[in-house]
PDB file of C-alpha atoms in Angstrom:
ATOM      1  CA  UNK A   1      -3.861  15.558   6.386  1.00 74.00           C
ATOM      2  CA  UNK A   2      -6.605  12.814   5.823  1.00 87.00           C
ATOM      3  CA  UNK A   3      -6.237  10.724   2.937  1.00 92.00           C
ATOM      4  CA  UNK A   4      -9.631   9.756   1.691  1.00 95.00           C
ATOM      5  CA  UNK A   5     -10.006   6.412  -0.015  1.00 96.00           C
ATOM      6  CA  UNK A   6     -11.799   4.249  -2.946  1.00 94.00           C
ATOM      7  CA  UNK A   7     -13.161   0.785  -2.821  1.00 94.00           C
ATOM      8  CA  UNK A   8     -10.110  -0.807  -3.569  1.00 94.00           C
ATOM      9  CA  UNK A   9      -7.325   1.372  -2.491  1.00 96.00           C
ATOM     10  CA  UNK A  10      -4.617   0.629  -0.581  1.00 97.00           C
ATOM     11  CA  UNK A  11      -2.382   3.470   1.387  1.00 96.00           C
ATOM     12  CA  UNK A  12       0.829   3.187   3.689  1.00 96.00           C
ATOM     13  CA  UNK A  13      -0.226   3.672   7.312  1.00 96.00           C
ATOM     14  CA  UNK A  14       3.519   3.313   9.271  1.00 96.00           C
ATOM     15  CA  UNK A  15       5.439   3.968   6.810  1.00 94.00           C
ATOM     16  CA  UNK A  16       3.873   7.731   5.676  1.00 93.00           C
ATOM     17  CA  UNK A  17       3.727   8.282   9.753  1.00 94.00           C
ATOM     18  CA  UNK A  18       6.887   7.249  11.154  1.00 93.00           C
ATOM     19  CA  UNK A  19       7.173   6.405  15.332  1.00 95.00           C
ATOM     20  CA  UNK A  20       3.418   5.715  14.795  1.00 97.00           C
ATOM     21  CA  UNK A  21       2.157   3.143  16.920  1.00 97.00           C
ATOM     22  CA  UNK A  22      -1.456   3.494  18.816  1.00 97.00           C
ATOM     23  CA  UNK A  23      -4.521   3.961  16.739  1.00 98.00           C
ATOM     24  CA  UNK A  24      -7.915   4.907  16.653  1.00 97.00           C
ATOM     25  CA  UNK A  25     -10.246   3.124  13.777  1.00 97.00           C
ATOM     26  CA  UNK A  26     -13.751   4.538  14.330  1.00 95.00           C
ATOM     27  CA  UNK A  27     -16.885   3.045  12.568  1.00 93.00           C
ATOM     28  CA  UNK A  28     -19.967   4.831  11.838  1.00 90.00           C
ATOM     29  CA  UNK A  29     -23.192   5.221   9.817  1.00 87.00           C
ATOM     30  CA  UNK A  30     -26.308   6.082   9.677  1.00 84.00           C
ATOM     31  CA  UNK A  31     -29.937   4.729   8.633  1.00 81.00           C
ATOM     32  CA  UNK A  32     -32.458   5.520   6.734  1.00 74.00           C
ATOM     33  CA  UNK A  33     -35.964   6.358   7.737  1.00 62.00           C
ATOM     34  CA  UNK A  34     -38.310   4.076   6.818  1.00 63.00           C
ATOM     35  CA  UNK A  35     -41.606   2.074   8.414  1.00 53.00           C
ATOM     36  CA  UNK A  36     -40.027  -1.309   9.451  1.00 66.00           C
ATOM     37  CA  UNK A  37     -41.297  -0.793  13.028  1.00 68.00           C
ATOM     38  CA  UNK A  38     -37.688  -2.267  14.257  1.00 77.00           C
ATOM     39  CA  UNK A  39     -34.691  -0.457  15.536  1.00 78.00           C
ATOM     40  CA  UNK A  40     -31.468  -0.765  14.059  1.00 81.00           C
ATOM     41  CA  UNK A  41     -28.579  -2.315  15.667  1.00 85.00           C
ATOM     42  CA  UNK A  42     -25.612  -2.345  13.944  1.00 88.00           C
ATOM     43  CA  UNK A  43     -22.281  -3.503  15.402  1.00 91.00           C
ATOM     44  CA  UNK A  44     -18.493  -3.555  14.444  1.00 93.00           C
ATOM     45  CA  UNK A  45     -16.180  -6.736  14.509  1.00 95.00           C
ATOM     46  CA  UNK A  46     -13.000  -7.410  13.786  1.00 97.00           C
ATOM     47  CA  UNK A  47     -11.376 -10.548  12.812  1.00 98.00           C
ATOM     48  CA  UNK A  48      -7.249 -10.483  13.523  1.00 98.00           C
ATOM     49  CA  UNK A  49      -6.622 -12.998  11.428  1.00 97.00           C
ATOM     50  CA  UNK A  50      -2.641 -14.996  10.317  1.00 97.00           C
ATOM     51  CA  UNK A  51      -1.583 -15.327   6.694  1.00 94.00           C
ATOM     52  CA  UNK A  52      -4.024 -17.896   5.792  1.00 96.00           C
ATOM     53  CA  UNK A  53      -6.634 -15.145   5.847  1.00 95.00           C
ATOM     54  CA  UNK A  54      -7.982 -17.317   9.266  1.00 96.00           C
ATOM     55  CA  UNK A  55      -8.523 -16.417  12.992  1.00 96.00           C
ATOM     56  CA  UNK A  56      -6.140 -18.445  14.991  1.00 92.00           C
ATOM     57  CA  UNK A  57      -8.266 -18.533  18.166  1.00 93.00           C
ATOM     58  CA  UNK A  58     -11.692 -17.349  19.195  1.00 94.00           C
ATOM     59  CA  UNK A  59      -9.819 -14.472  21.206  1.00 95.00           C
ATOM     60  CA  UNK A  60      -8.853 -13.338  17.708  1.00 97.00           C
ATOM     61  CA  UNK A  61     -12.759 -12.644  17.279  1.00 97.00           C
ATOM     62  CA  UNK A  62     -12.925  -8.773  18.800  1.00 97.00           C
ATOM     63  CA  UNK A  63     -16.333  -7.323  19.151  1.00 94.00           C
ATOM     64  CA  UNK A  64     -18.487  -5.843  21.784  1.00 91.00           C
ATOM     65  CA  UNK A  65     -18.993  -9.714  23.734  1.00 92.00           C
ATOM     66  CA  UNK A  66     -15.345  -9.939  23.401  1.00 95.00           C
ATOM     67  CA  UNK A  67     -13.913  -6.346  23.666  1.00 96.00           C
ATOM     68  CA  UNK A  68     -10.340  -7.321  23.240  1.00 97.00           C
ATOM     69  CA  UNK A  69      -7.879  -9.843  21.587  1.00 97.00           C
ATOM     70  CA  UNK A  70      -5.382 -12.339  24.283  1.00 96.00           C
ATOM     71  CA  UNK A  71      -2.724  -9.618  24.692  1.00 97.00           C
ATOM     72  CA  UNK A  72      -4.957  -6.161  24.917  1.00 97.00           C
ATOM     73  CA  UNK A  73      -3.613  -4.913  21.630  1.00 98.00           C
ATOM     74  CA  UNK A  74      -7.135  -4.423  19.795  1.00 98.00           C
ATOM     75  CA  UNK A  75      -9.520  -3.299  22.304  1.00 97.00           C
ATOM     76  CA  UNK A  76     -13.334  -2.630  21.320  1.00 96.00           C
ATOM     77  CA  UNK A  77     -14.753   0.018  23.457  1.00 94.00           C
ATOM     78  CA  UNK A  78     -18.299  -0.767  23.196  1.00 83.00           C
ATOM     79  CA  UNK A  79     -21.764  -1.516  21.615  1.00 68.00           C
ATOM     80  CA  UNK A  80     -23.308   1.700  20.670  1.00 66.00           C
ATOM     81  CA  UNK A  81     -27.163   0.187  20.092  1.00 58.00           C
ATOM     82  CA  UNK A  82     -28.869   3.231  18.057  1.00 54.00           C
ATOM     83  CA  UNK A  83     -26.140   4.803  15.673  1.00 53.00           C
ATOM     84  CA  UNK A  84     -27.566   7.816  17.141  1.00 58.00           C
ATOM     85  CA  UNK A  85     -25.995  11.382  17.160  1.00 60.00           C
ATOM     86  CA  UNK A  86     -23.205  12.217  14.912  1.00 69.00           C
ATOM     87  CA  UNK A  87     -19.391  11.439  14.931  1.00 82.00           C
ATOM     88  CA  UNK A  88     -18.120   7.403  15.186  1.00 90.00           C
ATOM     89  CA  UNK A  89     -20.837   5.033  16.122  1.00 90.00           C
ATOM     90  CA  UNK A  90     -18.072   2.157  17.751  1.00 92.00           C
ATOM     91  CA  UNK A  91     -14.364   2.861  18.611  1.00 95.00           C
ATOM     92  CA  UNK A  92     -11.202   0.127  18.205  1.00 97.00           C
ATOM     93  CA  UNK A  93      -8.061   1.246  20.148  1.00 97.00           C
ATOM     94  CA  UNK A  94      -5.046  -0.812  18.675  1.00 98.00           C
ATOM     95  CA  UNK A  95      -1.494  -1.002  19.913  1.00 98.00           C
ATOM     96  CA  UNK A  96       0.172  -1.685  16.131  1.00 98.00           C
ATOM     97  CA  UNK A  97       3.528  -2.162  18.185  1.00 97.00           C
ATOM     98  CA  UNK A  98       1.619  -5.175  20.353  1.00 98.00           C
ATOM     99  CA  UNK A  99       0.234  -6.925  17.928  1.00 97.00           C
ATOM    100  CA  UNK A 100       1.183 -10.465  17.747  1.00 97.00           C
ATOM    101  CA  UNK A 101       3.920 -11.851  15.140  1.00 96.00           C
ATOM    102  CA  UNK A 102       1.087 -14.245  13.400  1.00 96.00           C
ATOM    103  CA  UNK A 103      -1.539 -11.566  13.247  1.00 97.00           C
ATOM    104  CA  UNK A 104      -1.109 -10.646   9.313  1.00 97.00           C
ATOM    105  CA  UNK A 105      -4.645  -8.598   8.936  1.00 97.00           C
ATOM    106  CA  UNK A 106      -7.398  -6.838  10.905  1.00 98.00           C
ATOM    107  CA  UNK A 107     -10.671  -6.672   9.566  1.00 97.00           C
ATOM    108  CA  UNK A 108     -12.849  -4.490   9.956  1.00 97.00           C
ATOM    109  CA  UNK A 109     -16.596  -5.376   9.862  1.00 96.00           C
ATOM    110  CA  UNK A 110     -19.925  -3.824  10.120  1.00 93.00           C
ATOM    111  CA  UNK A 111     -23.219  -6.296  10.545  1.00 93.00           C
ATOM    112  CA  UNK A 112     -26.990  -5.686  11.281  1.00 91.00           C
ATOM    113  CA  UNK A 113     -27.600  -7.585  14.389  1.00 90.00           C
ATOM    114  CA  UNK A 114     -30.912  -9.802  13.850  1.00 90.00           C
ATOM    115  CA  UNK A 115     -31.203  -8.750  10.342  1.00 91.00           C
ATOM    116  CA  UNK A 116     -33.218 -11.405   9.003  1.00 89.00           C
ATOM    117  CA  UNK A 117     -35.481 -11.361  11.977  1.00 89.00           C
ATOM    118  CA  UNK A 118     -35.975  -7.896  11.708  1.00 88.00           C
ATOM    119  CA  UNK A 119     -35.844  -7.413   7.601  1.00 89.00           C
ATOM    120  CA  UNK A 120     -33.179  -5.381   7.835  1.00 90.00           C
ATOM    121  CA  UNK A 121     -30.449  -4.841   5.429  1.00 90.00           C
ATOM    122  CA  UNK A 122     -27.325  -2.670   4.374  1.00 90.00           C
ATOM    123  CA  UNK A 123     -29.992  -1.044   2.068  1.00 87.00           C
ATOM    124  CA  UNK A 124     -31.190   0.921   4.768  1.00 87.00           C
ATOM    125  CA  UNK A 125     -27.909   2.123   6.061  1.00 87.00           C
ATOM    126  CA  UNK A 126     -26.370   5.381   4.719  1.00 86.00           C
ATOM    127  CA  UNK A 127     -22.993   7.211   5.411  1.00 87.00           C
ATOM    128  CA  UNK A 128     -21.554   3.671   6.507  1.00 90.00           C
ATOM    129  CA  UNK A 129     -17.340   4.468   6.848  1.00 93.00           C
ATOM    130  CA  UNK A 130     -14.350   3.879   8.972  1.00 96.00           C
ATOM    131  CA  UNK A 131     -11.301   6.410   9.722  1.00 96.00           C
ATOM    132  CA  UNK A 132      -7.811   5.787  11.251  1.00 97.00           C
ATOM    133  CA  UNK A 133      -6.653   8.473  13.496  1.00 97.00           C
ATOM    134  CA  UNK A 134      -3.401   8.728  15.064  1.00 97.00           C
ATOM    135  CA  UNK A 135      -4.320   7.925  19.199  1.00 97.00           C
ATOM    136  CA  UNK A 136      -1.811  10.335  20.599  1.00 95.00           C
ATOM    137  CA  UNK A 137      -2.970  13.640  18.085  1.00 96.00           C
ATOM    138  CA  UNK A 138      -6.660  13.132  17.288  1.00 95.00           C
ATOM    139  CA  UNK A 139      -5.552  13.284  13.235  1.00 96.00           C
ATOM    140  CA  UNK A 140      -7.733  11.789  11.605  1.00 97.00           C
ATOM    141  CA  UNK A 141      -4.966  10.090   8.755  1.00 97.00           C
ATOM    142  CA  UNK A 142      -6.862   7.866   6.797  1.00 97.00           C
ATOM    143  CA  UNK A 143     -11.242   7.990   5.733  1.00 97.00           C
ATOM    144  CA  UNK A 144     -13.257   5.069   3.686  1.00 96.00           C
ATOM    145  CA  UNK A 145     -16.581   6.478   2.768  1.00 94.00           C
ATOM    146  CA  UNK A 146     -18.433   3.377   1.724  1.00 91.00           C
ATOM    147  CA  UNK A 147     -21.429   5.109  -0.694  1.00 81.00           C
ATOM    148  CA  UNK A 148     -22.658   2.290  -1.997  1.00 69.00           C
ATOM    149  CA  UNK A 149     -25.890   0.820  -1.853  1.00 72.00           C
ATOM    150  CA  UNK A 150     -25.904  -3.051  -0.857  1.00 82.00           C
ATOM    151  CA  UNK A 151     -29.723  -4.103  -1.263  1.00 82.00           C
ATOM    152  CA  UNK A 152     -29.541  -7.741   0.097  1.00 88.00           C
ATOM    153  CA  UNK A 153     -26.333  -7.504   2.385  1.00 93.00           C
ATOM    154  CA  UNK A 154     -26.238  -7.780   6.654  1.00 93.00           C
ATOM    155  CA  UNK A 155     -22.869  -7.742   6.777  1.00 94.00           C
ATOM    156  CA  UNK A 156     -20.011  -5.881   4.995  1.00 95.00           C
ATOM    157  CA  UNK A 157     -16.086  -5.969   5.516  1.00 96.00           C
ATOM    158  CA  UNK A 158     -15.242  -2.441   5.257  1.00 95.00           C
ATOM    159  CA  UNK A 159     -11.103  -2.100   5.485  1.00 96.00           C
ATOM    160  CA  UNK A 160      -8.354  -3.760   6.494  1.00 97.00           C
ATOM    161  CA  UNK A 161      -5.115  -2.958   8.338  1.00 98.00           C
ATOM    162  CA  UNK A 162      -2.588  -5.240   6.930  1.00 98.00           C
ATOM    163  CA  UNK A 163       1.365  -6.115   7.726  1.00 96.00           C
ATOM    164  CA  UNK A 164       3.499  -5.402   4.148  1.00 95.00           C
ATOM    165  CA  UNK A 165       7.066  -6.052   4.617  1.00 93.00           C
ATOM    166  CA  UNK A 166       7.571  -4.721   8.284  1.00 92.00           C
ATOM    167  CA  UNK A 167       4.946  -1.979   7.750  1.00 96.00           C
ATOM    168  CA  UNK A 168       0.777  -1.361   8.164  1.00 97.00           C
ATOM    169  CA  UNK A 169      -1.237  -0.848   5.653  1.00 97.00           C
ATOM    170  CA  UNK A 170      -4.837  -0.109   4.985  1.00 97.00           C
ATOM    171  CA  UNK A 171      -6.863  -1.311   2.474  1.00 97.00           C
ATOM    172  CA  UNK A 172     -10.533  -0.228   1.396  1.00 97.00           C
ATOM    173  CA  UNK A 173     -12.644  -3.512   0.788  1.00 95.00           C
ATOM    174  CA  UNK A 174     -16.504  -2.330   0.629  1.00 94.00           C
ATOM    175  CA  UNK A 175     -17.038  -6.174   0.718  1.00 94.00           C
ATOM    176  CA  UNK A 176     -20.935  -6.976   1.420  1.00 93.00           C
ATOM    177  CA  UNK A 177     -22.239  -9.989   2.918  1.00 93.00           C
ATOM    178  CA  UNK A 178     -25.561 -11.587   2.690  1.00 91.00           C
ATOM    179  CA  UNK A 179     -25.335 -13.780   5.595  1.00 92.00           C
ATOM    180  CA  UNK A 180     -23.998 -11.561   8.224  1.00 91.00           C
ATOM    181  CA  UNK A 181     -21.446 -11.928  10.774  1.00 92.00           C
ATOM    182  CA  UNK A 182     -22.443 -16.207  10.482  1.00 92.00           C
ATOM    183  CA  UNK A 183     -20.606 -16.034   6.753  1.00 93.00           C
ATOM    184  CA  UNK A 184     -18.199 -12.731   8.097  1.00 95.00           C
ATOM    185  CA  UNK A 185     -17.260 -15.636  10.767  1.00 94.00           C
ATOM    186  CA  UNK A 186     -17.283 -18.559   8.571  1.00 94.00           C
ATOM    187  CA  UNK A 187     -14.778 -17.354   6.283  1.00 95.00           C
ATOM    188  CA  UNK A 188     -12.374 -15.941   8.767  1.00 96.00           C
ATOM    189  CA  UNK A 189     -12.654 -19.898   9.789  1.00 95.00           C
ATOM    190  CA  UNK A 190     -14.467 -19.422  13.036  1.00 91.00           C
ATOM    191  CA  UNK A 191     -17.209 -22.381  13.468  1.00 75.00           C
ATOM    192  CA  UNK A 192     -20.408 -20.993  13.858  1.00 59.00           C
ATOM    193  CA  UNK A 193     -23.615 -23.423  15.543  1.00 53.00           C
TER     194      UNK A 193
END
């Protein structure tokens, strides 16, 4: 049974599933018609970052450039360029049993590639949410609908899987940014040029 989440929320991942171990986050959304002229390209990231809320190393920066972190335990499996067609737009595979001892959080993020070029914004994306599902059933165990309307944003961090004394966790953030993946980046302490 799915739980579905609130901005805000926080649910036991491990610990209501015990033995679990390989996940599946999926990302989608959708976006809305309108006469910009541009296509939309939206990608996922994810940012494994230690206790200090930072990325260690630039390994620890997964997305579709980078498909997976040093050790193969968070492993993007591709850029999907339209958002086209229904069901999850990106797929992360993650190994929760492989994941290193100073990885604290994954975040999950969702930015417009060449927003400002293209005057593009979260504004124009709909139906933006990400779902856990258990990699060896296809149960879908945990759903973040984010429904709300970010008018300025390019980038938004949309959930988190977190450590919590020996056990994962997910939280719901619905956290907009309105400098992209450059601030997503910044703050997760990677330097950007």
């Amino acid at each position: 049974m799915s739980i579905s989440l609130s901005k805000g929320q926080k649910v036991d991942l491990t610990k209501s599933n015990p033995g679990l171990t390989k996940v599946i986050v999926g990302l989608g959304w959708d976006t809305n018609k309108y006469d910009g002229g541009k296509d939309f390209d939206l990608d996922a990231s994810i940012f494994a970052a230690n206790a200090s809320g930072k990325v260690a190393h630039e390994s620890d920066f997964i997305f579709y450039n980078n498909p997976k972190n040093a050790n193969g335990s968070i492993v993007h499996q591709g850029d999907n360029r339209t958002g086209a067609g229904d069901g999850d737009d990106e797929v992360i595979n993650i190994d929760l049993s492989a994941i290193p001892a100073e990885t604290e959080k994954i975040a999950f993020c969702i930015t417009i590639h060449d927003a400002e070029a293209r005057a593009q914004n979260f504004g124009q994306v709909s139906n933006a949410y990400v779902r856990v599902l258990n990699e060896g059933s296809g149960a879908e165990l945990i759903r973040f609908d984010l429904g709300e309307d970010f008018s300025i944003e390019t980038g938004v961090v949309i959930g988190e899987l977190y450590r919590h004394s020996g056990e994962w966790k997910f939280s719901a953030i619905g956290s907009g940014y309105k400098d992209g993946l450059a601030g997503l980046a910044r703050d997760y302490g990677l330097q950007t040029s």
